[in-house]
mmCIF file with all atom_site columns, C-alpha atoms in Angstrom:
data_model
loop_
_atom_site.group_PDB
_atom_site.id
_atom_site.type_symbol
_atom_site.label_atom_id
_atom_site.label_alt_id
_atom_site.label_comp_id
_atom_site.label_asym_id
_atom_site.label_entity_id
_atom_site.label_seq_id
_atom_site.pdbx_PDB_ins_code
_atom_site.Cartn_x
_atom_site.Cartn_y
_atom_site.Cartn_z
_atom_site.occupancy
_atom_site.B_iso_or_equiv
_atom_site.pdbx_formal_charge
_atom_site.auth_seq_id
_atom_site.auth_comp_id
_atom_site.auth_asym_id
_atom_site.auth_atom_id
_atom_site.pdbx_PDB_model_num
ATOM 1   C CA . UNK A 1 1   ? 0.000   0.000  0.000  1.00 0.00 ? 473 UNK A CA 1
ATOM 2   C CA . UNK A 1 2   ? 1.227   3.672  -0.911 1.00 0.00 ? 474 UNK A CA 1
ATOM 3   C CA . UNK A 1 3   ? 0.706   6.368  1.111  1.00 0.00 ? 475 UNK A CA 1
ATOM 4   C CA . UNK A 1 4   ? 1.183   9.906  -0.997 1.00 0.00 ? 476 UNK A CA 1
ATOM 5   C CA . UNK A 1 5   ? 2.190   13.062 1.365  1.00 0.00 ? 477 UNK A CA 1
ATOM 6   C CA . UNK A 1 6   ? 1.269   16.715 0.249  1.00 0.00 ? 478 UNK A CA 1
ATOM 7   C CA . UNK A 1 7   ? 4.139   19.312 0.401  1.00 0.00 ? 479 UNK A CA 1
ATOM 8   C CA . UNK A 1 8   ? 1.018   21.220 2.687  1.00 0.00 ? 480 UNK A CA 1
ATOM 9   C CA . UNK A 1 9   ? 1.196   21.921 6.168  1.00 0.00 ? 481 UNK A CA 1
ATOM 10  C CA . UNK A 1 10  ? -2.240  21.651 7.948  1.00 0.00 ? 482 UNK A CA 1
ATOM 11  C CA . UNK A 1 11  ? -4.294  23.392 10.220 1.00 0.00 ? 483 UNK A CA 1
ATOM 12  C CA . UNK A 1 12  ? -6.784  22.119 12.279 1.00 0.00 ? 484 UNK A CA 1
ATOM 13  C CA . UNK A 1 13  ? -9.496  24.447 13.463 1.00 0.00 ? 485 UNK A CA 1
ATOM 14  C CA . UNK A 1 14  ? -12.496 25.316 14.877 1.00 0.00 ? 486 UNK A CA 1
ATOM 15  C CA . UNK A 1 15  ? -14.417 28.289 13.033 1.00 0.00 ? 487 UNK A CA 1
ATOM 16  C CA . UNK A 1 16  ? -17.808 30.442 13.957 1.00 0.00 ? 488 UNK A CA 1
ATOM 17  C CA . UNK A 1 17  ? -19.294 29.759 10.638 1.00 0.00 ? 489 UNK A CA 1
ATOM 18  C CA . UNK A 1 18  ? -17.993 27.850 7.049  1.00 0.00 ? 490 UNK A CA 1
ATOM 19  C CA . UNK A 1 19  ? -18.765 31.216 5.117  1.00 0.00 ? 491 UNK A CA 1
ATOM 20  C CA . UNK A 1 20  ? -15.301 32.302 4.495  1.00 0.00 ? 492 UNK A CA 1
ATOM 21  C CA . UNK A 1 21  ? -14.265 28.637 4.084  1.00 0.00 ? 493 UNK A CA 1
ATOM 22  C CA . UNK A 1 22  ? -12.816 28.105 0.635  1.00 0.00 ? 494 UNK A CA 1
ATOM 23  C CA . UNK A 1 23  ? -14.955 24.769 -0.417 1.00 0.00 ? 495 UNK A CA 1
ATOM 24  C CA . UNK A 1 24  ? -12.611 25.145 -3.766 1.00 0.00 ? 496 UNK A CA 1
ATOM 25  C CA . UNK A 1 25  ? -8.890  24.940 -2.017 1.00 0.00 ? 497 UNK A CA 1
ATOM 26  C CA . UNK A 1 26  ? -7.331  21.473 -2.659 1.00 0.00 ? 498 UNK A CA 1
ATOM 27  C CA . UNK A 1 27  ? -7.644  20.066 0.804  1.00 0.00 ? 499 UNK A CA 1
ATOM 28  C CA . UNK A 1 28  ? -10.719 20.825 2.638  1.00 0.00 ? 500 UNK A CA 1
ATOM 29  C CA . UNK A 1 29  ? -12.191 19.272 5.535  1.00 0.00 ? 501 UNK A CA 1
ATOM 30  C CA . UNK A 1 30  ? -15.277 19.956 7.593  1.00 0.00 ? 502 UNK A CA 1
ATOM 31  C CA . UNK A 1 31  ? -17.285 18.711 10.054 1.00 0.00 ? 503 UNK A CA 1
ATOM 32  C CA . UNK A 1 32  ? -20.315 19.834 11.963 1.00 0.00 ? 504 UNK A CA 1
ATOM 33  C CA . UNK A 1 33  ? -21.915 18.667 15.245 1.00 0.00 ? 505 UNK A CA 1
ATOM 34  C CA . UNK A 1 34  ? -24.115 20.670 17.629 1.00 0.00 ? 506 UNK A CA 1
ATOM 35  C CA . UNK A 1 35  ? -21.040 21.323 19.895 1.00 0.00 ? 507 UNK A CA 1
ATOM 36  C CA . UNK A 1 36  ? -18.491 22.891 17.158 1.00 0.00 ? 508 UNK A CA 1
ATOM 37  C CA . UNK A 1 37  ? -17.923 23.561 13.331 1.00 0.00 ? 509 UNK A CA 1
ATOM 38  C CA . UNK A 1 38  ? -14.479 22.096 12.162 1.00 0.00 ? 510 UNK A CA 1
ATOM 39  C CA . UNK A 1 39  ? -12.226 22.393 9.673  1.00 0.00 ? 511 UNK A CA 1
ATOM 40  C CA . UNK A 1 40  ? -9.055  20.577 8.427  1.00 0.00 ? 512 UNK A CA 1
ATOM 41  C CA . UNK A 1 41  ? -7.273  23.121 5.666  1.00 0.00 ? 513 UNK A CA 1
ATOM 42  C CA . UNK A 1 42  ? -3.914  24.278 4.520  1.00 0.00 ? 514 UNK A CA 1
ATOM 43  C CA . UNK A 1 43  ? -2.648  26.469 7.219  1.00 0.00 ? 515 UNK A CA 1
ATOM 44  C CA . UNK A 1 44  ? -2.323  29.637 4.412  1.00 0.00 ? 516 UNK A CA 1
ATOM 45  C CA . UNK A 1 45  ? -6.624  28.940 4.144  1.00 0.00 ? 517 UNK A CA 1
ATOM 46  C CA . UNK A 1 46  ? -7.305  29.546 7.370  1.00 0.00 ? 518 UNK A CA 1
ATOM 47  C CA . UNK A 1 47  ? -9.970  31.767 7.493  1.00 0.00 ? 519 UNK A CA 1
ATOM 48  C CA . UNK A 1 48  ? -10.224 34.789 9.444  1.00 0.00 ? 520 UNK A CA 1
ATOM 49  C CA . UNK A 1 49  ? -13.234 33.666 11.543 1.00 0.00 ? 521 UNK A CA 1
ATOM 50  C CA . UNK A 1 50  ? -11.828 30.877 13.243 1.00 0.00 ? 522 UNK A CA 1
ATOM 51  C CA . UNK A 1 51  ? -11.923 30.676 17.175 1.00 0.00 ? 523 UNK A CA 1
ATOM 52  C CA . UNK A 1 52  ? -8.758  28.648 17.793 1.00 0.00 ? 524 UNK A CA 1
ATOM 53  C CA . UNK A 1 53  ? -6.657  26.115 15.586 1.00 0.00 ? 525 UNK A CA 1
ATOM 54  C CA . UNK A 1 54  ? -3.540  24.115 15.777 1.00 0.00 ? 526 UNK A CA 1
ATOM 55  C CA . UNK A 1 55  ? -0.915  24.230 13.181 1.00 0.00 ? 527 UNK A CA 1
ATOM 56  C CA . UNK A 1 56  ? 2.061   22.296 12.142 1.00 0.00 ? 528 UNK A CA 1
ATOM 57  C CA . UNK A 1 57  ? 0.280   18.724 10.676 1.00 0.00 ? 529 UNK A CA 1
ATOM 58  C CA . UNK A 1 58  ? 1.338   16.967 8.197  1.00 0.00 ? 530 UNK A CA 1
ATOM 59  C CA . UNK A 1 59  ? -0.724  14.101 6.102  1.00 0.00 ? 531 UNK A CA 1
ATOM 60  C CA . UNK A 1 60  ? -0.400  11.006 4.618  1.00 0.00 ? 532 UNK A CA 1
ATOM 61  C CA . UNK A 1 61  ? -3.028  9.863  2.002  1.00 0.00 ? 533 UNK A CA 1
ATOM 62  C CA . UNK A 1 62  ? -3.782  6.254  1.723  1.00 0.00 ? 534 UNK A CA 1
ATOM 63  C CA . UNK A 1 63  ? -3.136  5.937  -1.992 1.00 0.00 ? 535 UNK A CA 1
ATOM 64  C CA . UNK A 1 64  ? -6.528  4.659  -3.763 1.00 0.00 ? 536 UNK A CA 1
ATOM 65  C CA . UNK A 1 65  ? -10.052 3.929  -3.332 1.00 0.00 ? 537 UNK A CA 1
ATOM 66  C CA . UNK A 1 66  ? -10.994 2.257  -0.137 1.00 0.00 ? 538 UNK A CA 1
ATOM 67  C CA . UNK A 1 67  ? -13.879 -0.318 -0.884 1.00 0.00 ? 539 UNK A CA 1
ATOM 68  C CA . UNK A 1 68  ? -16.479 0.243  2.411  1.00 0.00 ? 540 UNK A CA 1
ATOM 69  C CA . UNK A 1 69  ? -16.207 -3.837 2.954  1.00 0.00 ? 541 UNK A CA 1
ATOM 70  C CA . UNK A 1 70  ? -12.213 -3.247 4.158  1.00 0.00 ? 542 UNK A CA 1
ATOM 71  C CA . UNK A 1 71  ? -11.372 -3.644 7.609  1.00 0.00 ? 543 UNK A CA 1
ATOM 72  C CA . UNK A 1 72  ? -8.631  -2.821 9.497  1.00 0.00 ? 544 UNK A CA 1
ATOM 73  C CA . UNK A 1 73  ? -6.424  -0.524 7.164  1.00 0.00 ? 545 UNK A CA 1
ATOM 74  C CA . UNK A 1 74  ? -6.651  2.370  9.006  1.00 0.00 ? 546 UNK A CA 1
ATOM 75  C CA . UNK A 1 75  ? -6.341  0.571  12.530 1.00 0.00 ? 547 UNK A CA 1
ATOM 76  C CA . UNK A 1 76  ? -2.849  -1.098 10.988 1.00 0.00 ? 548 UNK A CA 1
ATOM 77  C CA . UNK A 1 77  ? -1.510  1.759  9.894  1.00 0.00 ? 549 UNK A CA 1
ATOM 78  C CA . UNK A 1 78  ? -1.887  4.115  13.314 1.00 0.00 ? 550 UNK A CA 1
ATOM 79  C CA . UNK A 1 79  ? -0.875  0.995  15.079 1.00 0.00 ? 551 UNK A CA 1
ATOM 80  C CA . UNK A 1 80  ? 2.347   1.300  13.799 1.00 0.00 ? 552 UNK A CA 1
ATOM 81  C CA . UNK A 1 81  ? 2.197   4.761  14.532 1.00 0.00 ? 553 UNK A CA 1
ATOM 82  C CA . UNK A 1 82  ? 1.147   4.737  17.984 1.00 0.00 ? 554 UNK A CA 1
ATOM 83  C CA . UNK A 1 83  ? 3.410   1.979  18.775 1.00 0.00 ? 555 UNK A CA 1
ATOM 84  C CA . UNK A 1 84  ? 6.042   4.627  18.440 1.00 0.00 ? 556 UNK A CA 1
ATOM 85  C CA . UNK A 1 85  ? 4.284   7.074  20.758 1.00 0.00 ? 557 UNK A CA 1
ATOM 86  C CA . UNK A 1 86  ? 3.232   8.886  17.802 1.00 0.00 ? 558 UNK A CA 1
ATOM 87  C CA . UNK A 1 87  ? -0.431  10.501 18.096 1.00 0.00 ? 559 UNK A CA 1
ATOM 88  C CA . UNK A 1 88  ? -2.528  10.796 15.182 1.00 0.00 ? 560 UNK A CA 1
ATOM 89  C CA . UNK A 1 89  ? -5.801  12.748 14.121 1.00 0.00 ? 561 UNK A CA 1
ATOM 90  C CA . UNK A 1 90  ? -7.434  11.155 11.357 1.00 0.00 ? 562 UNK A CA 1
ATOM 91  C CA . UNK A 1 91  ? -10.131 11.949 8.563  1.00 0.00 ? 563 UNK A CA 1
ATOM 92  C CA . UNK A 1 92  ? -12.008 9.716  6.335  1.00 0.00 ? 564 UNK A CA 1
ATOM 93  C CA . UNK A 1 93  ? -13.851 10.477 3.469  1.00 0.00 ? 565 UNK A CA 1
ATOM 94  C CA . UNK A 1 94  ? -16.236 8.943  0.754  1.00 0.00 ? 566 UNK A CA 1
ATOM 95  C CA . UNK A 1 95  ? -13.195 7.656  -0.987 1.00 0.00 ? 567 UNK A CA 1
ATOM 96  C CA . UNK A 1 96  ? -10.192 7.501  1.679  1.00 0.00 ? 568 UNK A CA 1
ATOM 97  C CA . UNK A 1 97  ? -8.739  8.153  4.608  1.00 0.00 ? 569 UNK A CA 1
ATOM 98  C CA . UNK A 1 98  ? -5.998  10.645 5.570  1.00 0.00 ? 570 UNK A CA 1
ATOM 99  C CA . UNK A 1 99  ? -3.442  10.716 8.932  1.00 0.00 ? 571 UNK A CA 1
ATOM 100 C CA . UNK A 1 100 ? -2.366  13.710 10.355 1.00 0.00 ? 572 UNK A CA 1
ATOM 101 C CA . UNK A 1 101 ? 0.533   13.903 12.284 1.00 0.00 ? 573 UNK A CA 1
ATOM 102 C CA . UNK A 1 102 ? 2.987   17.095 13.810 1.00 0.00 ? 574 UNK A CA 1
ATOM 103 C CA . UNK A 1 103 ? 5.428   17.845 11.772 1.00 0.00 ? 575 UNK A CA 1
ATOM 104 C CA . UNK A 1 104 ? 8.015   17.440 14.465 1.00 0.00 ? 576 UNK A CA 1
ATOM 105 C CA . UNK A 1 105 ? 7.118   13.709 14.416 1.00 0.00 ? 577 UNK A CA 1
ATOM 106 C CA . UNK A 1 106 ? 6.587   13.091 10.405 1.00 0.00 ? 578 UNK A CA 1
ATOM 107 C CA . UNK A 1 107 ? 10.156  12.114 9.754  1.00 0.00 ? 579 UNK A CA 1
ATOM 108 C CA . UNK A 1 108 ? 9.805   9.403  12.721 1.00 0.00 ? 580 UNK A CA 1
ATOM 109 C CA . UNK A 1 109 ? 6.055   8.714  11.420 1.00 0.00 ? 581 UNK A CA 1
ATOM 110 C CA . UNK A 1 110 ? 7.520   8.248  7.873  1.00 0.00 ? 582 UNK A CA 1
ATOM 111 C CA . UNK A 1 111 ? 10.575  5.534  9.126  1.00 0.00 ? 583 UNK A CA 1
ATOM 112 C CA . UNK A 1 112 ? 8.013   3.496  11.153 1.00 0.00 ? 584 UNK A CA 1
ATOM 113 C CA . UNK A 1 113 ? 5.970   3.062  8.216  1.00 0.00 ? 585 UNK A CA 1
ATOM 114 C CA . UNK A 1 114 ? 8.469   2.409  5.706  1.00 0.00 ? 586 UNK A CA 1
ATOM 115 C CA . UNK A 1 115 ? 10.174  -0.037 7.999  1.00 0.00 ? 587 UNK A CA 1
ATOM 116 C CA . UNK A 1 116 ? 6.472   -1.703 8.279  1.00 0.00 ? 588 UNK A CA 1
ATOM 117 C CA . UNK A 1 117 ? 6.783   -2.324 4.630  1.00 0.00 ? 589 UNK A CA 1
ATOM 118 C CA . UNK A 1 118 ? 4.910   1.052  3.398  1.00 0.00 ? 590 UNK A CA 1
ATOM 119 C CA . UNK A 1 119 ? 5.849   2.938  0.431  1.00 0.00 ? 591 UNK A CA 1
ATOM 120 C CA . UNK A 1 120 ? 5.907   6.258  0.920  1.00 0.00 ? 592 UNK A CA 1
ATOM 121 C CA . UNK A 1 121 ? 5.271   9.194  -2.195 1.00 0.00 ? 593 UNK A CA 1
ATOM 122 C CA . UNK A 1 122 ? 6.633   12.803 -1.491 1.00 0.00 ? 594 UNK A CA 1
ATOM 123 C CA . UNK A 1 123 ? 4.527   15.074 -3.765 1.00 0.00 ? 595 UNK A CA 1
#
């Protein structure tokens, strides 16, 4: 399995509304609950209505479609990961799922999985 990293570093955020969300940037991730409005983005998109965010993520894409029936891919691959005291924050969507992890721990995220037998693609 490949996992492709984006030359992006992420933000993760919590904003007062999605209008000055840009739905057409390359990465964007929301999610909505009665609690909070959230939003994953490229730390140069985030917008100037958020109330607080975290910076300095990194993300691996799971390379392909994920068919709905497969179990345990993402579980395997943050296993690795948290075996080496590496947190994660994670994001699925329709088609895949993505791992975030601080940059200060990428190049130690990256060795794990490549020892694991992961490829790894730098884009």
């Amino acid at each position: 399995m490949e996992l492709l990293c984006p030359n992006t570093e992420f933000s993760v955020c919590t904003v007062r509304d999605y209008s000055m969300v840009d739905l057409d940037a390359e990465y964007c991730f929301i999610g909505k609950t009665p609690e909070e409005k959230s939003l994953v983005c490229a730390a140069e998109a985030v917008p100037s209505n958020v109330l607080a965010r975290e910076d300095g993520w990194k993300c691996l894409k799971i390379s392909g479609v994920l068919d709905f029936g497969l179990v345990g891919i993402l579980s395997k691959l943050t296993g690795v990961l948290a075996n080496c005291g590496i947190p994660v924050f994670a994001v699925s969507t329709f088609m895949t799922d993505y791992i975030f992890v601080k940059k200060e721990n990428f190049q130690k995220a990256v060795g794990a999985l490549q020892q694991s037998g992961y490829e790894i693609i730098m884009r």
